[in-house]
Structure formats: structure tokens, C-alpha cells
Short mmCIF file of C-alpha atoms and ligand atoms in Angstrom, two decimals:
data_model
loop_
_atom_site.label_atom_id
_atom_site.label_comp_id
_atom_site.label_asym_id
_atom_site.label_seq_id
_atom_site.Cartn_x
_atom_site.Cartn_y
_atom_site.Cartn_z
CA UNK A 1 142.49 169.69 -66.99
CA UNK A 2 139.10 168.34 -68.07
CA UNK A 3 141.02 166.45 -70.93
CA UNK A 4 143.84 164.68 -68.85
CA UNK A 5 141.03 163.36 -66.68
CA UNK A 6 138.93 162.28 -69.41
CA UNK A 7 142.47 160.81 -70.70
CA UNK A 8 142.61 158.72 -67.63
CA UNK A 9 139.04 157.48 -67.60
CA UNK A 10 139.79 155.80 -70.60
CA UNK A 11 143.38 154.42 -70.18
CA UNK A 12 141.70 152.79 -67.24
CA UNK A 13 138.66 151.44 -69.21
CA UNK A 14 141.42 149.92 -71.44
CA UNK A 15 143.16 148.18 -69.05
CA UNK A 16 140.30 147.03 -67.45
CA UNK A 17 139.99 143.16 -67.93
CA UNK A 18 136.59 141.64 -69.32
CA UNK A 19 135.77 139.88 -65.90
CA UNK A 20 135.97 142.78 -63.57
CA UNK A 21 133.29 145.34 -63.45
CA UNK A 22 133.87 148.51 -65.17
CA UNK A 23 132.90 151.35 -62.67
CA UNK A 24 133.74 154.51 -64.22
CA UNK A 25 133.37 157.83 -63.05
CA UNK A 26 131.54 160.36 -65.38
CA UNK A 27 134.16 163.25 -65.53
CA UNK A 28 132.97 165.10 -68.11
CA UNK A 29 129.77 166.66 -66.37
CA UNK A 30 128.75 169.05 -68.72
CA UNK A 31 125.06 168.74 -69.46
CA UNK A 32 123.97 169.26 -72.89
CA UNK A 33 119.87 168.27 -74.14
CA UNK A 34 118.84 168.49 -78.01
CA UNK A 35 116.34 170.33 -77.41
CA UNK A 36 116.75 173.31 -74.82
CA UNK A 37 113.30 174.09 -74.58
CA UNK A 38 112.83 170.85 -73.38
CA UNK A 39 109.74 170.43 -70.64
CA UNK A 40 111.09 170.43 -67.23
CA UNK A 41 109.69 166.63 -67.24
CA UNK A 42 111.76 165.74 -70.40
CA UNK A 43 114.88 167.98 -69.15
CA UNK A 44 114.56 166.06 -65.54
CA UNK A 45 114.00 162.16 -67.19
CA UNK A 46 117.42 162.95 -69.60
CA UNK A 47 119.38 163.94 -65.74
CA UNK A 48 117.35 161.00 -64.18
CA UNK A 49 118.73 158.78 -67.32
CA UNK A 50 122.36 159.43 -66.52
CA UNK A 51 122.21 158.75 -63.32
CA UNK A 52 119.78 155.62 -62.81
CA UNK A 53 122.46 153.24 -64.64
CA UNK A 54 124.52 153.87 -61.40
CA UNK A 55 121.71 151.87 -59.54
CA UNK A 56 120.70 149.15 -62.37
CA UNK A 57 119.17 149.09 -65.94
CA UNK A 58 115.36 149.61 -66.48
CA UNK A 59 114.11 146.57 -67.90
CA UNK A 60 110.89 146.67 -70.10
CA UNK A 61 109.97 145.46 -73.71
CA UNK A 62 107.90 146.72 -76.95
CA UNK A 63 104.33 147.27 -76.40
CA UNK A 64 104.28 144.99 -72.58
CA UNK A 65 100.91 146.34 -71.61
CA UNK A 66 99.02 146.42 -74.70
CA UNK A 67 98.95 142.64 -75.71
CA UNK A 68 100.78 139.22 -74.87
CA UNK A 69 100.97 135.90 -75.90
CA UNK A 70 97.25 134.74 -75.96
CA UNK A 71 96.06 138.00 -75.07
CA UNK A 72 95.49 141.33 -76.71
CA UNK A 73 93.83 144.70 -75.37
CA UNK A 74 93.46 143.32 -71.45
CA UNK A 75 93.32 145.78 -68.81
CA UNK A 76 96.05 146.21 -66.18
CA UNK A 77 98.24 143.43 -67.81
CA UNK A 78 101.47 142.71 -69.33
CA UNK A 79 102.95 139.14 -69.81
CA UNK A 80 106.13 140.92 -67.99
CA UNK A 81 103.35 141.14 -64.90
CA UNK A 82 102.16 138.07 -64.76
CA UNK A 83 105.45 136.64 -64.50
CA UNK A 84 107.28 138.41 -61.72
CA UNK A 85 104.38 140.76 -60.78
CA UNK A 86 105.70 143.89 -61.82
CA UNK A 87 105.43 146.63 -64.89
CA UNK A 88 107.80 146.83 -67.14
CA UNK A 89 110.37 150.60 -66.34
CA UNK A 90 110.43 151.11 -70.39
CA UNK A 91 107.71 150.87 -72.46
CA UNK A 92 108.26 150.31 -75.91
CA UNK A 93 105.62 151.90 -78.67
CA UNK A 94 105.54 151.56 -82.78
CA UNK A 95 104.06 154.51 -84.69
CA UNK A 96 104.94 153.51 -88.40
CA UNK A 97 102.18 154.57 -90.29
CA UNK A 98 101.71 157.20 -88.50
CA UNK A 99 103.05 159.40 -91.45
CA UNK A 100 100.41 157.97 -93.47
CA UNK A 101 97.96 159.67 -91.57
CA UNK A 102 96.01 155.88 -90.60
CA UNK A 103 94.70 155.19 -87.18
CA UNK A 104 96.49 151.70 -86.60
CA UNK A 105 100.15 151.09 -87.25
CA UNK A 106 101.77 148.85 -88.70
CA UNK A 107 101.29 146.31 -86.55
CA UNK A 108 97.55 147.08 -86.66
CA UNK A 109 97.26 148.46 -83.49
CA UNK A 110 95.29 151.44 -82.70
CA UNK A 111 97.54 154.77 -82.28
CA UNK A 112 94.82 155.69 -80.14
CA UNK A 113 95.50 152.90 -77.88
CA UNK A 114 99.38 153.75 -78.07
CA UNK A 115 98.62 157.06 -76.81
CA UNK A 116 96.59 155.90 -73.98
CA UNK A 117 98.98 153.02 -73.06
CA UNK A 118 101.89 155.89 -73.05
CA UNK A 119 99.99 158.37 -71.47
CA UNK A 120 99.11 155.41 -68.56
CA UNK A 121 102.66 154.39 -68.18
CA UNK A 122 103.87 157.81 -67.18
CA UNK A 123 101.63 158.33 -64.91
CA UNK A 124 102.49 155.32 -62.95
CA UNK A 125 105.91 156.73 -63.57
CA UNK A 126 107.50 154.49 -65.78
CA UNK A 127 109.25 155.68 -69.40
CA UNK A 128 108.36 155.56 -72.80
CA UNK A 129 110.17 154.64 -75.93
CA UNK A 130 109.30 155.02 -79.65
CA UNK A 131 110.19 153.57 -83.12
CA UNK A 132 108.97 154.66 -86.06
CA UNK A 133 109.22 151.97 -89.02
CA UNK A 134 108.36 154.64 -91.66
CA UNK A 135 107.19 153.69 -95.24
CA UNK A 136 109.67 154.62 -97.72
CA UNK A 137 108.48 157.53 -98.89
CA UNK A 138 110.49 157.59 -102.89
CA UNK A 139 108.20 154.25 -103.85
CA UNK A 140 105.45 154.00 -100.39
CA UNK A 141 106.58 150.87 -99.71
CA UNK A 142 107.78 149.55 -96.49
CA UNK A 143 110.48 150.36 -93.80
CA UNK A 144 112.29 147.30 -95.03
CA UNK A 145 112.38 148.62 -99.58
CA UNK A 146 115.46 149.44 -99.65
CA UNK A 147 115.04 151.88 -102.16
CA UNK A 148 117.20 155.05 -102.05
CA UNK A 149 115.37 157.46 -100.23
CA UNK A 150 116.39 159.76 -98.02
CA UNK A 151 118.20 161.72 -100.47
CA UNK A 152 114.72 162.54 -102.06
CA UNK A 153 113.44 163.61 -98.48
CA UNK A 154 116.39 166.17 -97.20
CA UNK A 155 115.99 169.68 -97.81
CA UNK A 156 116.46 170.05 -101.77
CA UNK A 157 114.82 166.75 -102.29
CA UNK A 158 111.45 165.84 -104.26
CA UNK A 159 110.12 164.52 -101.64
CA UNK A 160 110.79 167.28 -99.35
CA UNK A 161 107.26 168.43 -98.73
CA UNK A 162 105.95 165.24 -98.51
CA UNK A 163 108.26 164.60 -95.65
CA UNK A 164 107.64 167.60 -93.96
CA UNK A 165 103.67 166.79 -94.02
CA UNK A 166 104.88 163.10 -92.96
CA UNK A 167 106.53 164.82 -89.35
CA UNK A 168 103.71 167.12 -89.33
CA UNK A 169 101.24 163.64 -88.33
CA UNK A 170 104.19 163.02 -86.21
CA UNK A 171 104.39 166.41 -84.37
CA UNK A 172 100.55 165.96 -83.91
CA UNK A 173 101.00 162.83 -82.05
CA UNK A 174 103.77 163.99 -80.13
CA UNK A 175 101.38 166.85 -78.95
CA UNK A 176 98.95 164.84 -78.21
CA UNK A 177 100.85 162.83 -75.11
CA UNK A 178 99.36 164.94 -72.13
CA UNK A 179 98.66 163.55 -68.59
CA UNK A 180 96.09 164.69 -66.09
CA UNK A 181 97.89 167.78 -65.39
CA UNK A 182 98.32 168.73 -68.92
CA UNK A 183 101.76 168.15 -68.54
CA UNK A 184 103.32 166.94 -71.73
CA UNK A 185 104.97 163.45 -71.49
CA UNK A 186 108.05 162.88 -72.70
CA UNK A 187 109.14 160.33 -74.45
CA UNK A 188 112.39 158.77 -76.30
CA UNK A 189 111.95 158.72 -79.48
CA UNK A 190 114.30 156.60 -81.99
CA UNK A 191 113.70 157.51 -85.64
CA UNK A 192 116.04 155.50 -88.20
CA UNK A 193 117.55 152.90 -86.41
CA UNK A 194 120.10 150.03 -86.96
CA UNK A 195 121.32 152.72 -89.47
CA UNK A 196 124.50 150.52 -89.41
CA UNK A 197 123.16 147.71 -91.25
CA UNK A 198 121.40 147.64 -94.25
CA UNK A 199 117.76 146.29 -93.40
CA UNK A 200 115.85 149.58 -93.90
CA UNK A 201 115.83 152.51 -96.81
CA UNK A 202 117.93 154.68 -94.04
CA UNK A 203 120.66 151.89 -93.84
CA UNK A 204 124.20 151.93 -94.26
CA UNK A 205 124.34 150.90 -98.05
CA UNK A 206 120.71 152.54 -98.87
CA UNK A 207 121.98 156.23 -98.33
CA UNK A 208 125.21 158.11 -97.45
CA UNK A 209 126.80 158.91 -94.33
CA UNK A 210 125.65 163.34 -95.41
CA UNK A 211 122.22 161.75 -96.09
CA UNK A 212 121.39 160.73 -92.90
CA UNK A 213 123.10 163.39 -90.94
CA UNK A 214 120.91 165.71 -93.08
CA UNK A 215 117.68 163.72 -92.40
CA UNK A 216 118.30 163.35 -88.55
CA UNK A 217 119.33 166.90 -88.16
CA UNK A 218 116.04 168.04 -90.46
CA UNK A 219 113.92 165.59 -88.53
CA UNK A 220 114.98 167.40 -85.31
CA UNK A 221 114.58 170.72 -86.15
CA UNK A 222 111.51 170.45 -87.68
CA UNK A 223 109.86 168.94 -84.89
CA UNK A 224 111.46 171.16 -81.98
CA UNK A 225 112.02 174.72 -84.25
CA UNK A 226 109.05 174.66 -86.71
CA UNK A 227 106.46 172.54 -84.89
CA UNK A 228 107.44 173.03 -81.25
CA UNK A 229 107.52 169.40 -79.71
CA UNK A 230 109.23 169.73 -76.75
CA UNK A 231 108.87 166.44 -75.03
CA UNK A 232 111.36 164.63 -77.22
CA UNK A 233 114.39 163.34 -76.17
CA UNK A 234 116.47 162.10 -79.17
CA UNK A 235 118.57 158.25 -79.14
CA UNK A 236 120.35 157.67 -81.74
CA UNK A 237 120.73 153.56 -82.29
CA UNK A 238 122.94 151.25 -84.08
CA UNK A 239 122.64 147.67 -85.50
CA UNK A 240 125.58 146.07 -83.74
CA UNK A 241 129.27 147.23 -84.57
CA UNK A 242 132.32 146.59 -84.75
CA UNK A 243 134.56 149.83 -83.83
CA UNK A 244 133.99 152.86 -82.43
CA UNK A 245 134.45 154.55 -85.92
CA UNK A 246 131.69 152.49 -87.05
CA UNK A 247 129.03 153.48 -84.70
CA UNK A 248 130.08 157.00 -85.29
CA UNK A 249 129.22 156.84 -89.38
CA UNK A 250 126.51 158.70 -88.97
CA UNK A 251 126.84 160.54 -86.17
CA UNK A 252 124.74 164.36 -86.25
CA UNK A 253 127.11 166.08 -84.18
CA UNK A 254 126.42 165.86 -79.93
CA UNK A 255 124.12 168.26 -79.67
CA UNK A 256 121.54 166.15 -81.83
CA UNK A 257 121.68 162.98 -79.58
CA UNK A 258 120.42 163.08 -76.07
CA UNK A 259 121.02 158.79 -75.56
CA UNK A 260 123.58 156.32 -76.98
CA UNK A 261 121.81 153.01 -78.13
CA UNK A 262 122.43 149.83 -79.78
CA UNK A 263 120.35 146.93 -80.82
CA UNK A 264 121.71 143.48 -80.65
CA UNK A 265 119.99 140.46 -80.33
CA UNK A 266 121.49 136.85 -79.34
CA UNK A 267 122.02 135.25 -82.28
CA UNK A 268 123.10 131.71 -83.56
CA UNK A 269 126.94 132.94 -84.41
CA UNK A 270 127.03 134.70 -81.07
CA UNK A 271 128.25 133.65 -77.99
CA UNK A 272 126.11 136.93 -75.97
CA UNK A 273 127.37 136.85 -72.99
CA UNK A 274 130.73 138.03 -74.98
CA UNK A 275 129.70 139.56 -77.56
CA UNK A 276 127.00 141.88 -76.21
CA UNK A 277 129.60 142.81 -73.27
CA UNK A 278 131.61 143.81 -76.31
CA UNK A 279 129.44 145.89 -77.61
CA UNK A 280 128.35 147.37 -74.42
CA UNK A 281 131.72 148.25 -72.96
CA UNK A 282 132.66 150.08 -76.59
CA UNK A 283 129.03 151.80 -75.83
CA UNK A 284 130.02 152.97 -72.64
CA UNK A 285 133.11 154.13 -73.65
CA UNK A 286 131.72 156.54 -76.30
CA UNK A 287 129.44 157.05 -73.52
CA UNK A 288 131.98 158.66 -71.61
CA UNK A 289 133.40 160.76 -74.26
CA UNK A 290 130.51 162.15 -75.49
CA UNK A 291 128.72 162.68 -71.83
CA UNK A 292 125.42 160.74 -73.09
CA UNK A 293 123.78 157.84 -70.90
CA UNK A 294 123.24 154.39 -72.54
CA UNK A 295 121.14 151.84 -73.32
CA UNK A 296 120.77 148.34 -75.12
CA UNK A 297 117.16 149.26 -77.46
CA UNK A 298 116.47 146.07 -78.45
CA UNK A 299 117.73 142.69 -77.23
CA UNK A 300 116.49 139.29 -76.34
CA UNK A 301 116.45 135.84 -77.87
CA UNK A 302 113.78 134.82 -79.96
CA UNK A 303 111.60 131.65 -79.51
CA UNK A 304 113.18 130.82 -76.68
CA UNK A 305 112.72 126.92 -76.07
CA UNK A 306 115.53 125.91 -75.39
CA UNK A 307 117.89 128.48 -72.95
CA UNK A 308 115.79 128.37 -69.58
CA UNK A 309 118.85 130.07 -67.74
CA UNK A 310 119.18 133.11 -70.48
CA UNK A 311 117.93 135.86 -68.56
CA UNK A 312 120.47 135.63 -65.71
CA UNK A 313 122.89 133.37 -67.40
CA UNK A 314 123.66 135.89 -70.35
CA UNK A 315 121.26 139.77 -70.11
CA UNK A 316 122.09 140.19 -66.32
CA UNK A 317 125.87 139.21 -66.54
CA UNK A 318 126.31 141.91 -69.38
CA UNK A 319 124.00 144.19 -67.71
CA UNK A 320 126.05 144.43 -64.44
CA UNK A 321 129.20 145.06 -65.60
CA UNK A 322 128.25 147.76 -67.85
CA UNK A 323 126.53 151.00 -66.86
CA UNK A 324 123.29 150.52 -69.19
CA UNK A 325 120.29 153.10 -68.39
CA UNK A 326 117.44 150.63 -69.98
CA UNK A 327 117.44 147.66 -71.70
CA UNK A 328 114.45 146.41 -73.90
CA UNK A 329 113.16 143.27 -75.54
CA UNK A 330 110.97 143.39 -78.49
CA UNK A 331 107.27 142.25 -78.43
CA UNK A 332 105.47 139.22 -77.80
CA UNK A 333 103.43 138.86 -80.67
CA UNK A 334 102.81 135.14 -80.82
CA UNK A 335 104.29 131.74 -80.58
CA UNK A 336 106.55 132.06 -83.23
CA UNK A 337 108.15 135.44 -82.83
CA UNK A 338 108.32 136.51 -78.78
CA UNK A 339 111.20 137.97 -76.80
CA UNK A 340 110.00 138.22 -73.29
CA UNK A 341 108.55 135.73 -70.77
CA UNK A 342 105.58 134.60 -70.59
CA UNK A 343 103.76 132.60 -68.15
CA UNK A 344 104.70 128.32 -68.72
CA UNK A 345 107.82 129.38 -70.99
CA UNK A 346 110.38 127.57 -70.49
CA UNK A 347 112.41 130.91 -69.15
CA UNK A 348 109.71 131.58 -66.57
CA UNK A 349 111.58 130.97 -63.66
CA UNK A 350 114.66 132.37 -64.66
CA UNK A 351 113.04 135.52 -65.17
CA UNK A 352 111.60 135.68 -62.21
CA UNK A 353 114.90 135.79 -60.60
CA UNK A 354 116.40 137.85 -62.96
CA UNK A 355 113.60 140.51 -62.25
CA UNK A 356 114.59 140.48 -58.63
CA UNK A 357 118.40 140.98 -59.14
CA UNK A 358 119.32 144.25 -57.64
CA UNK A 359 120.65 145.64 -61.04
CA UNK A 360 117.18 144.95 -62.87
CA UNK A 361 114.51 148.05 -62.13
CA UNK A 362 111.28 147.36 -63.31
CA UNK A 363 108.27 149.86 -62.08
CA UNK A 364 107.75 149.61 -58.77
CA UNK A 365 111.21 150.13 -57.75
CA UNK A 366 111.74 152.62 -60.37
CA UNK A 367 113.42 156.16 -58.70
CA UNK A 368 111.61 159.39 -59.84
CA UNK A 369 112.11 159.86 -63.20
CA UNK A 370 110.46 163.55 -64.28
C1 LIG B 1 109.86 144.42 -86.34
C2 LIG B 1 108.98 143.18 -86.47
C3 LIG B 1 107.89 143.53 -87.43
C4 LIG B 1 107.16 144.78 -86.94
C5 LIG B 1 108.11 145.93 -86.66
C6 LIG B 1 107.44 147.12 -86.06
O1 LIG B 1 111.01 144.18 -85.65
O2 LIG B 1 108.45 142.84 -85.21
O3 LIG B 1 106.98 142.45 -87.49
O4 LIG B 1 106.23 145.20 -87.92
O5 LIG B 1 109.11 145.47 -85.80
O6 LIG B 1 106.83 146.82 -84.84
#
């Protein structure tokens, strides 16, 4: 029975036209979770996930309240805040170098300040979200040497030990994400992404299709069976695509993947508006079929200077037809590489009313989450 219904959500999402919004029913309601030991806070944001995108998309960006443009370290702000006076819903942290066993990232910023920043948000009862642009770890250069890899990191691989001591720092961390209550907070975490393209070692092109699925299942078990993190949920992101088979490449199996993502940015070629609904409505539908909620993990336009209308022109007419869970833009870092507003862009105002659209939840209007 299950199956002819499921048959019939997506004969309708077919014959759906582009300009009408795609409501679709979830049919398939059985509830699966990587890890079933999950906390009851990390079991109730995965339920809270799936359902929020029937109320709007939690809008937030990559590391909001821990610096700006102009601004780095300031209490109680976030260039999201200034703007429309609200928190961002989805926090966005970095933790490459984590496996290095340094106390700044990447990005020089402090992992203890991450952890403080994370622990912060969840309290005020907003979500977390986590990359991790690891080192490659055949040469110890950088996310982006492409370098084959992860064949020397899988089980059987030279590099297998090292690895394992590499998730160990990262199971530490993890561990380490405890409110007032000693409550663990859960968090998303998105290892290996844009695996479709071929920008970092774990990239189409820079492994196999077995490779990965090796890593990402290793990677999981590791943390949940050997170290006993239990306050991970798992999303499993593409670069953008163009089929369905595509985006399934390197696919674990469902029951390694708690949320469907995909990063795509606006880009010259791109008319995003079209595009991005594109992608969106072939996320959903894979959505559907696998029973998984959804989410755009990166986005935005860089630099903006010269689309003041962006924000509700292009993001919110994708983001209301489609049934997104969150939607993120990546960090303001400075004047020549920022993604969200900030106060006298030329955006500004647009935001503002963007960030007050009924389909846009930012913290304060944020449903219970854990
Ligand atoms: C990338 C860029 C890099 C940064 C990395 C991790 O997209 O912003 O400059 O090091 O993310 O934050």
C-alpha cells in the first residue's frame, strides 16, 4: 500500500509546474536516526527537523555570533542581529584542524570559542551545524590537495590509525558540547562535503564512489560504536547536481544519513531563482523517498554590491516553494569575501524584509527544537 502512495506522491511532484508551490505530504512516516542511541535532545531536534520545514526554513549563516564585518569576538552580536534584530536559527561552526590536535582552526579561531559559541546557541535554543575542512591526511596538506586519500584512511589503509587518532580529537570535542544541565548538545555535523565536485581530497575525481562509502560509514561508527558520541546527527551534502543518480554517487545506505543537503551558491552562469529551485525540488523529491528532511548548507551570493533585492527577489522565492528545514550562508569574513548582511550593505533593507517573511525562522520565533 505504502508503495502506491509513495507512487502517487511523486507522479504528482512531476506534474507539478515550476510556479505553483509544491506541498507534499510525507507518506512514508517511518522514522529511522543513524545513531539509535541518540540523546533524547538529538533524537527530538532530527523529529523537530522534519517537521519545522512545514512552517518555514531556519535561516542562519557560518560562525554569525562569533565575528562580522569590522568586528571579531563581540559579545551578544552577530551582523545577522544588527540588521533585523534577531539570532540567526542555524549556527554554522568550522573545526578543521581539529584532527591536528591545535587549539584554533583553520580559520584561526579558537575551538574553545567554537565550543562556547555552540554551547550558547543551544541554550537560547537555536541549532548548530558543523564542517570539518580536514587536512589531507596521505601528504598533511590542506582540505583543498587533492591528493588521493581516502583510500589510505579506510580500514586496510596506511593511514588507518592515523585517522582513527584524527576522530579520536574529534570525538573529544563532540564530548565536550554540554549545557548547564549536562545535557549533551547536539549538533549536525557534515564531514566531506560537496563530495560531488572535485574541490577537496574526498571529491568526486579524488577517490571512488566504495571509498567514500567506506570512509563515511567508518567515520560513523567510530564515533557512535567505538567512542560513544551520541549527539550527532549525520547530513550528508552535495556540490550542486544534476540528476538524482548523481547526488546518490555516494550515497552510505539510509541508515547513515539523518539530513539531505546541498550547497549551491548564486553564481555568474546561474540564473538562482531557477536553478536553485531546480535543485531544491530534485532535493525534496529524494527527500520524500528516502523519509529524510532537507536543507540548502551553504548558499548566498558573494560580495554582494550590486543585487539589493537578492534576499527576497531570489533565497525566499526558492525557499517557499520548497519544503527546506534550514538554509545557511557562509561567513562574513571581510570586505572581499561575505555572504550575509551587514549593516550599510547595499542588501540591508532587503534583508530586513526577507527576515520578516513568514517562511524565514530566525531565533526568536524558532519552535522547540530538543
Ligand atoms: C571556505 C573558505 C575558506 C575557509 C573554509 C573553512 O569556504 O571560507 O576560506 O577556510 O571555508 O571555514
Amino acid at each position: 500500500m505504502k508503495k502506491y502512495i509513495l507512487l502517487l506522491v511523486v507522479i504528482c511532484l512531476f506534474s507539478c509546474k515550476n510556479e505553483n508551490p509544491v506541498i507534499i505530504p510525507i507518506t512514508n512516516d517511518k522514522f529511522t536516526i543513524v545513531d539509535d542511541k541518540a540523546t533524547e535532545q538529538t533524537h527530538n531536534l532530527l523529529v523537530n527537523l522534519k517537521s519545522i520545514s512545514k512552517k518555514g526554513a531556519m535561516f542562519g549563516q557560518q560562525c554569525s555570533t562569533l565575528y562580522g564585518l569590522g568586528w571579531y569576538g563581540d559579545k551578544n552580536r552577530s551582523d545577522i542581529k544588527t540588521v533585523c534584530g534577531n539570532y540567526p536559527a542555524i549556527n554554522g561552526w568550522e573545526i578543521g584542524g581539529i584532527e591536528l590536535g591545535n587549539t584554533i582552526n583553520l580559520d584561526k579561531d579558537k575551538f574553545d570559542d567554537i565550543r562556547s559559541h555552540i554551547i550558547a546557541a543551544y541554550q537560547r535554543g537555536g541549532v548548530n551545524t558543523i564542517t570539518w575542512h580536514a587536512n589531507n591526511p596521505a601528504t598533511n596538506g590542506n582540505a583543498w590537495d587533492k591528493t588521493q586519500a581516502v583510500n589510505t584512511i579506510i580500514p586496510g589503509g596506511i593511514n588507518h590509525e592515523k585517522y582513527k587518532m584524527w576522530l579520536d580529537k574529534i570525538a573529544d570535542f563532540m564530548l565536550t558540547l554540554k549545557d548547564s544541565n549536562n545535557h549533551f548538545v547536539p549538533v549536525l555535523f557534515r564531514p566531506f562535503h560537496e563530495f560531488s565536485g572535485d574541490g577537496f581530497w574526498w571529491g568526486k575525481g579524488n577517490c571512488t564512489s566504495e571509498e567514500y562509502i567506506a570512509l563515511w560509514k567508518f567515520t560513523i561508527t567510530y564515533l557512535r560504536d567505538t567512542k560513544g558520541v551520541h549527539n550527532i546527527l549525520y547530513v550528508y551534502s552535495s556540490d550542486i547536481v544534476n540528476t538524482q543518480a548523481q547526488y546518490l554517487d555516494f550515497w552510505p545506505g539510509d541508515e547513515y544519513v539523518d539530513v539531505l543537503g546541498i550547497d549551491a551558491y548564486d553564481r555568474p552562469s546561474w540564473n538562482f531563482e531557477d536553478n536553485c529551485l531546480q535543485l531544491t525540488r530534485l532535493l525534496n523529491h529524494i527527500g520524500i523517498l528516502k523519509n529524510k528532511p532537507i536543507a540548502l548548507t551553504e548558499t548566498g551570493l558573494q560580495n554582494n554590491t550590486n543585487q539589493a533585492s537578492w534576499w527576497t527577489q531570489k533565497l525566499l522565492k526558492v525557499l517557499i516553494t520548497q519544503p527546506v528545514s534550514y538554509v545557511m550562508v557562509w561567513r562574513n569574513e571581510n570586505t572581499n569575501d561575505f555572504f550575509g548582511p551587514y549593516p550599510g550593505c547595499i542588501s540591508e533593507a532587503d534583508f530586513l524584509k526577507f527576515s520578516k517573511s513568514d517562511k524565514i525562522i530566525l531565533e526568536n520565533n524558532l519552535p522547540k527544537m530538543y
